[in-house]
Coordinates of C-alpha atoms in Angstrom, one line a residue:
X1 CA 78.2 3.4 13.0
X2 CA 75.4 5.5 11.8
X3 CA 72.0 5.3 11.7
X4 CA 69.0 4.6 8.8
X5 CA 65.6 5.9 8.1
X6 CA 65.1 2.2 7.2
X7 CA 62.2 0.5 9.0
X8 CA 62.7 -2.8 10.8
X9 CA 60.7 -5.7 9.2
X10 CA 56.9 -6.1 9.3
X11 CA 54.4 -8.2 8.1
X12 CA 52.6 -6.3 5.5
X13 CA 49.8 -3.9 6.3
X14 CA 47.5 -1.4 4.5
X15 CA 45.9 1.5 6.9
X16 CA 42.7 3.0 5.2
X17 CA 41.0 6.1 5.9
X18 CA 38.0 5.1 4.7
X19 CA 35.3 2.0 5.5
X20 CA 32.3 0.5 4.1
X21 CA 30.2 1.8 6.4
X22 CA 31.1 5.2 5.8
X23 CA 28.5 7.8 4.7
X24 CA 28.2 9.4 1.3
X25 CA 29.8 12.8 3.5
X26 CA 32.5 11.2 4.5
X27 CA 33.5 9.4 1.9
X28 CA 33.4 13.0 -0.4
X29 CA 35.9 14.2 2.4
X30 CA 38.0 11.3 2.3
X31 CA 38.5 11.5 -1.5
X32 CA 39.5 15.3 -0.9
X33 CA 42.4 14.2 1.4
X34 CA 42.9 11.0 -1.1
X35 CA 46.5 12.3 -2.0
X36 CA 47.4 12.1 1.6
X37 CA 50.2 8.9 1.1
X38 CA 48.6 6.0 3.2
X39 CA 51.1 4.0 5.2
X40 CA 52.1 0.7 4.6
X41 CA 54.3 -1.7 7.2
X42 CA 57.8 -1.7 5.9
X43 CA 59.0 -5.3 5.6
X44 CA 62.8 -5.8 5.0
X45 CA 63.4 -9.5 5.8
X46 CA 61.7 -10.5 2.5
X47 CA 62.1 -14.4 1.7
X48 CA 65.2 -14.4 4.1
X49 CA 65.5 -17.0 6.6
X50 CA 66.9 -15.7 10.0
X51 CA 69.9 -17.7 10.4
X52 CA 69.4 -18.4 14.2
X53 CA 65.9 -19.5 13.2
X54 CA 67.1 -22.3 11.6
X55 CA 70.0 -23.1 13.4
X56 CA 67.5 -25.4 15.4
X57 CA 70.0 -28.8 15.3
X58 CA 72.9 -26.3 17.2
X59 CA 70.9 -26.2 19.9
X60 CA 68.2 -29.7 20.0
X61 CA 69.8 -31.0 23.1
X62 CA 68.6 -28.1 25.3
X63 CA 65.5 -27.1 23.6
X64 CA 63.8 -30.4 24.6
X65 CA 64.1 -29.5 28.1
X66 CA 63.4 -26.4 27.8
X67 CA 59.7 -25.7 28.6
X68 CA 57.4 -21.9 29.3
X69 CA 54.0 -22.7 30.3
X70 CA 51.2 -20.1 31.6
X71 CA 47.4 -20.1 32.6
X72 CA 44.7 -17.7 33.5
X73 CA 43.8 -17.9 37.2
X74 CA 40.7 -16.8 38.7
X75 CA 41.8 -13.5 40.1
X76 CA 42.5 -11.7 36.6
X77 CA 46.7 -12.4 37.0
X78 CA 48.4 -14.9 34.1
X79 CA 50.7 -17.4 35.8
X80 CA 53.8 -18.6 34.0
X81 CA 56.4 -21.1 34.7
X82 CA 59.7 -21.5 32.9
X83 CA 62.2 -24.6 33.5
X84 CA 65.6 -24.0 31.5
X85 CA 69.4 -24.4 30.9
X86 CA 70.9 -21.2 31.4
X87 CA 74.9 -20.6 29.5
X88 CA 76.5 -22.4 32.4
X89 CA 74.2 -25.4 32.3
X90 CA 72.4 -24.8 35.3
X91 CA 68.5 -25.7 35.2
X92 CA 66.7 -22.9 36.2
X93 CA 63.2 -22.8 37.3
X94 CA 61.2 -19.8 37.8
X95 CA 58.1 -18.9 38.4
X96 CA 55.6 -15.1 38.0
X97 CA 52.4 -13.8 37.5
X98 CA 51.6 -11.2 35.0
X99 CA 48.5 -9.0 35.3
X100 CA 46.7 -9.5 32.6
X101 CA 45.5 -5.9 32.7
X102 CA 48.7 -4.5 31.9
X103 CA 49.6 -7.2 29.0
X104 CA 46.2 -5.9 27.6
X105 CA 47.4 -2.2 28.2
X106 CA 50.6 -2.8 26.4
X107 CA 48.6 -4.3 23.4
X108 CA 46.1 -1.6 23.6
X109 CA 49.0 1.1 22.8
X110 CA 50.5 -0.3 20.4
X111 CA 49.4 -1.1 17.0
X112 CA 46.7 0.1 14.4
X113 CA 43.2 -0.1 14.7
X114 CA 41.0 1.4 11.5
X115 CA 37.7 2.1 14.0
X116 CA 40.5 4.6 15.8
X117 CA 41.6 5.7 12.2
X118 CA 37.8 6.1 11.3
X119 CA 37.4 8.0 15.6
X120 CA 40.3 10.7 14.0
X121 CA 38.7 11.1 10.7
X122 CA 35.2 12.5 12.8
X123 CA 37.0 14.2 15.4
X124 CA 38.7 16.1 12.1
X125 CA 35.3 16.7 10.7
X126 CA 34.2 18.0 14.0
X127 CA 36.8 20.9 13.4
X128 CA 36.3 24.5 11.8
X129 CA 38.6 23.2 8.4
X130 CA 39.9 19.4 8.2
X131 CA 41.9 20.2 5.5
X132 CA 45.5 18.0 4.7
X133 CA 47.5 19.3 7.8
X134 CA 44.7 18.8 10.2
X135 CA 44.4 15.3 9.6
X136 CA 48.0 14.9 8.9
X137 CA 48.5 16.1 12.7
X138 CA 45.6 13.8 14.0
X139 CA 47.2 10.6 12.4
X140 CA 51.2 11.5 13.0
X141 CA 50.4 12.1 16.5
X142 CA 48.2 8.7 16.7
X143 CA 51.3 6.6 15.6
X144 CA 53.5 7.9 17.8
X145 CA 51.4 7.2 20.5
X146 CA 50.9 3.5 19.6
X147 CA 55.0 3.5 18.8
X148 CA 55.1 3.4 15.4
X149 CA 57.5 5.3 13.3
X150 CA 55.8 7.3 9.9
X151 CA 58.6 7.1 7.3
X152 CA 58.2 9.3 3.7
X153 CA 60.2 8.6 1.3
X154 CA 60.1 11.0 -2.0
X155 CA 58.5 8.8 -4.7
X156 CA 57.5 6.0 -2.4
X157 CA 54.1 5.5 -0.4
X158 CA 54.7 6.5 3.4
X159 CA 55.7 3.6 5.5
X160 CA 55.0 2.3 9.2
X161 CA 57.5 0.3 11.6
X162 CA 57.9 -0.5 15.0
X163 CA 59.4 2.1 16.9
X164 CA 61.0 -1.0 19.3
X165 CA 62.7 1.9 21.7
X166 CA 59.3 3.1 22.4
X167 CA 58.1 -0.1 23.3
X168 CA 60.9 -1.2 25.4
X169 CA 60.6 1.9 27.9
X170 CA 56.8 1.7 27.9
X171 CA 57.0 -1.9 29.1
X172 CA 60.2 -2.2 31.4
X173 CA 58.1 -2.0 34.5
X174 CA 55.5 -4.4 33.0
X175 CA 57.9 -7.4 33.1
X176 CA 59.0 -6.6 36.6
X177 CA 57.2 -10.1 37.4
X178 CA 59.7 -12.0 35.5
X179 CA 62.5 -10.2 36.3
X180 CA 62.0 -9.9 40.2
X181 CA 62.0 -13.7 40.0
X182 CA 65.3 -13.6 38.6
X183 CA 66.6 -11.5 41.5
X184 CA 65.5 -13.9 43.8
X185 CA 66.7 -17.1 41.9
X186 CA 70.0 -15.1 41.9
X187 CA 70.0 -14.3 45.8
X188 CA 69.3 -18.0 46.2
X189 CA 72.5 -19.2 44.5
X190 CA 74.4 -16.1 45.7
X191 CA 75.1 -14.7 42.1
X192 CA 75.5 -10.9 41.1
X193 CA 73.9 -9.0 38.4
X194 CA 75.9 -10.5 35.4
X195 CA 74.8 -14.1 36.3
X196 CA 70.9 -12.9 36.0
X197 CA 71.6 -10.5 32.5
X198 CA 73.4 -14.0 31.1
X199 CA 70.4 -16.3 32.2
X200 CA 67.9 -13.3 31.1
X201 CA 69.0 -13.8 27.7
X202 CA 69.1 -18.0 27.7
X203 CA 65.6 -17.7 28.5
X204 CA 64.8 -15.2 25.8
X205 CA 66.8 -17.4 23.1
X206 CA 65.9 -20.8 24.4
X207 CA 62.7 -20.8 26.4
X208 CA 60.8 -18.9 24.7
X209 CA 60.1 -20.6 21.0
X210 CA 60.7 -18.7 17.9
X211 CA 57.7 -18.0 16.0
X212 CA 56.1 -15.1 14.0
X213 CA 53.9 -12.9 15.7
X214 CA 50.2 -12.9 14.4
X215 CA 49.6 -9.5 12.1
X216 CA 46.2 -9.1 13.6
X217 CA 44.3 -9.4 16.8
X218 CA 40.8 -8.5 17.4
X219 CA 41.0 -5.6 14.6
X220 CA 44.4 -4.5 15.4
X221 CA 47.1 -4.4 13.0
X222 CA 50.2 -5.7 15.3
X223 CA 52.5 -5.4 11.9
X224 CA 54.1 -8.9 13.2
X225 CA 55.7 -7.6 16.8
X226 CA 54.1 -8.0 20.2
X227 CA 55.5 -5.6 23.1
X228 CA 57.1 -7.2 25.9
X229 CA 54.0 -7.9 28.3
X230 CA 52.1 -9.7 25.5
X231 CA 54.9 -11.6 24.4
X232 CA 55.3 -13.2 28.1
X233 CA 51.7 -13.9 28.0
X234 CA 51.8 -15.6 24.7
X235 CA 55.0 -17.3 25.3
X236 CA 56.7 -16.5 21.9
X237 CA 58.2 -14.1 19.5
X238 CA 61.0 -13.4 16.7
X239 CA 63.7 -11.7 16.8
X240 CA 62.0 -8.2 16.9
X241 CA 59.9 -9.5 19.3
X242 CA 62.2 -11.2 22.0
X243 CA 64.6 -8.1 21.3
X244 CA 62.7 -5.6 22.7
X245 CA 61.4 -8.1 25.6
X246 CA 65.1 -9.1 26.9
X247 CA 65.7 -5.1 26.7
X248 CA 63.0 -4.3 28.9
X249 CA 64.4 -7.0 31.2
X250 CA 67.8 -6.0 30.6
X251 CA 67.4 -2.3 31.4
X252 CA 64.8 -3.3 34.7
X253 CA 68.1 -5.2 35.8
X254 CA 69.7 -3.0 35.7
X255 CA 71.8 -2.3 32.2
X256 CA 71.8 1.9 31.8
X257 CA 72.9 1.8 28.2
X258 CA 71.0 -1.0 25.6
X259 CA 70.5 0.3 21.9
X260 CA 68.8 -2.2 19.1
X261 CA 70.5 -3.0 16.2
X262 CA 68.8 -3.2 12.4
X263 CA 70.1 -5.1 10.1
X264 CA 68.9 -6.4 6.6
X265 CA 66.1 -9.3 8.0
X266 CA 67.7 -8.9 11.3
X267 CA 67.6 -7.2 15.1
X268 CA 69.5 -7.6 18.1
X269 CA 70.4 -5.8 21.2
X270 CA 73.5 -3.9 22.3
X271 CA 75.5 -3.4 26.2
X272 CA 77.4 -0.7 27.0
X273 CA 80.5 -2.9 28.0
X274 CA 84.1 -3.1 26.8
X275 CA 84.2 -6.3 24.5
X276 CA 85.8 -9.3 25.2
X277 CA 88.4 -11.4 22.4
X278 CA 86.4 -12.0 19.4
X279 CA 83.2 -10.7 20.9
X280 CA 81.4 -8.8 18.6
X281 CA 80.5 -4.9 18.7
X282 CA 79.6 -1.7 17.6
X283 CA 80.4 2.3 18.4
X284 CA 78.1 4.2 19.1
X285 CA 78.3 8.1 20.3
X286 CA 82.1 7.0 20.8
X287 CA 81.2 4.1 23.7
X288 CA 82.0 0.1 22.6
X289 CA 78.1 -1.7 22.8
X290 CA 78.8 -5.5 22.9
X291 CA 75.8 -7.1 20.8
X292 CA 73.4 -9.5 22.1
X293 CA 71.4 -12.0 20.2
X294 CA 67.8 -12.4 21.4
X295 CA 66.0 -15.1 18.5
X296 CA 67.1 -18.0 19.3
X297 CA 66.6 -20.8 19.6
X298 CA 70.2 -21.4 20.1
X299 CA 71.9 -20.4 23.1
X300 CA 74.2 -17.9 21.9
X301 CA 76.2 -15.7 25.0
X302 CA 77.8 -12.0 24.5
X303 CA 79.4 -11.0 21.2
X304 CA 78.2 -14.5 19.8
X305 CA 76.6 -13.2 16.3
X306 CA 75.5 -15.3 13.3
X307 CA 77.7 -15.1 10.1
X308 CA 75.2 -12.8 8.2
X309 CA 75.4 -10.6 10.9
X310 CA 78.7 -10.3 10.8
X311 CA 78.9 -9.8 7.0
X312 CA 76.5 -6.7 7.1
X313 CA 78.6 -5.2 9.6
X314 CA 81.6 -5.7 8.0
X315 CA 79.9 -3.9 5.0
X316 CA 78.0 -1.4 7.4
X317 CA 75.3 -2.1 5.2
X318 CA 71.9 -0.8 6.0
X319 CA 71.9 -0.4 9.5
X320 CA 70.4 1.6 12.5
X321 CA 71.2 1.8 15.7
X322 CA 68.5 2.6 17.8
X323 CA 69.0 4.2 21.8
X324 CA 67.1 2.8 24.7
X325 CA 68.8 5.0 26.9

């Protein structure tokens, strides 16, 4: 198992150096960095269909009594409730309250915003020379603060994608809320670790609905992904999106070792565990990583991977394996 330069899928997204509102001056300068290759969101799952996505009839009999529900409450805190069947077919109910600061935070650095594009283009000017590599620095060090990977291929115009590992460490304490209620719901039925890491990921695939992220909010270009404290507060996410949250609940429970998986359309999660009969897996830096669907909405448990899956692994075909460790 190897990994690829190829970039996760995105909704599409142009970033632009220049404005409208920019000044004869600036514009001069923009159109002497014009060659610089503007970015664009990489977006591999085309016309596919995610094959959990519509695999809604495998799992109608639970979804219907699943519910996640939240509101604002007076004190700046989002409260959430979640009622669902976890693998065994307990109900589970839990209950948290996010602080809507920190979902704002993890929005905040993430993402692209053209004012903060236009911010970097002045602070530039403001230099002795803002020639190509002075901007170039400004902008490469911008993305990877807001967890984004720049990807140049020769020929092709420069590409952004998620970098979901990023994310996921950024935002493991954030969804302590959520996974502290677990521990107790766990304490109160006297179950261990690997009953709350199974029931963590029914209530990714099944509570939590499947839908696409928006691309925007309030000027920022999400490129279709939410980070894990948004995604509580809005309550949904696709397979991107409720990957990299059950990995930030998965490694606050206490899993050392997670890695995402890309393939074609496609991501999903990896443990560091010895598989299981007909469990599926990968090797990675010579250690077995059982993998772990996130998208629901059927309730799928370790090693339980759709057919398509399956087929690009068999044909190692465009995949990347990506560390959270």
């Amino acid at each position: 198992m190897t990994s690829s330069d190829m970039a996760i899928h995105m909704s599409p997204h142009t970033s632009s150096c220049a404005s409208s509102r920019s000044s004869a001056v600036l514009r001069a300068v923009l159109l002497c960095l014009a060659w610089f290759a503007q970015p664009v969101a990489g977006n591999e799952q085309g016309a596919e269909v995610d094959e959990d996505r519509s695999a809604v009839a495998a799992s109608a009999d639970t979804t219907a009594q699943n519910r996640y529900w939240g509101q604002p409450t007076t004190d700046g805190r989002y409260r959430v409730s979640t009622r669902f069947r976890n693998f065994d077919g307990q109900t589970v109910a839990l209950g948290f309250d996010l602080a809507t600061a920190e979902s704002r935070r993890s929005l905040s650095e993430f993402g692209v915003d053209d004012r903060e594009l236009d911010a970097l283009m002045r602070l530039c000017r403001q230099a002795m020379a803002c020639d190509q590599a002075t901007y170039d620095g400004y902008t490469t060090r911008y993305y990877r603060e807001h967890a984004l990977r720049l990807t140049a291929d020769p020929g092709r115009a420069s590409r952004l994608s998620v970098d979901v590992p990023a994310v996921v460490l950024r935002n493991r304490s954030r969804v302590r809320p959520l996974t502290d209620a677990l521990r107790r719901a766990a304490a109160e039925r006297g179950q261990n670790g690997d009953w709350m890491i199974k029931t963590a990921m029914t209530l990714v695939q099944t509570a939590l609905p499947y839908k696409k992220p928006v691309a925007q909010l309030e000027g920022r270009s999400l490129l279709g992904f939410y980070p894990p404290a948004f995604a509580l507060e809005r309550g949904y996410g696709d397979c991107d999106t409720k990957s990299a949250l059950l990995a930030a609940m998965l490694l606050d429970l206490g899993e050392s070792r997670v890695v995402g998986l890309h393939v074609p359309g496609h991501y999903l999660l990896g443990l560091d565990r010895r598989p299981e009969a007909d469990e599926a897996f990968i090797t990675h830096q010579g250690r077995p990583f059982v993998l772990v669907e996130a998208a629901g909405p059927a309730m799928r448990g370790l090693g339980d991977v759709s057919m398509r899956t399956r087929g690009a692994l068999a044909r190692n075909d465009g995949l990347r394996v990506d560390p959270m460790f």
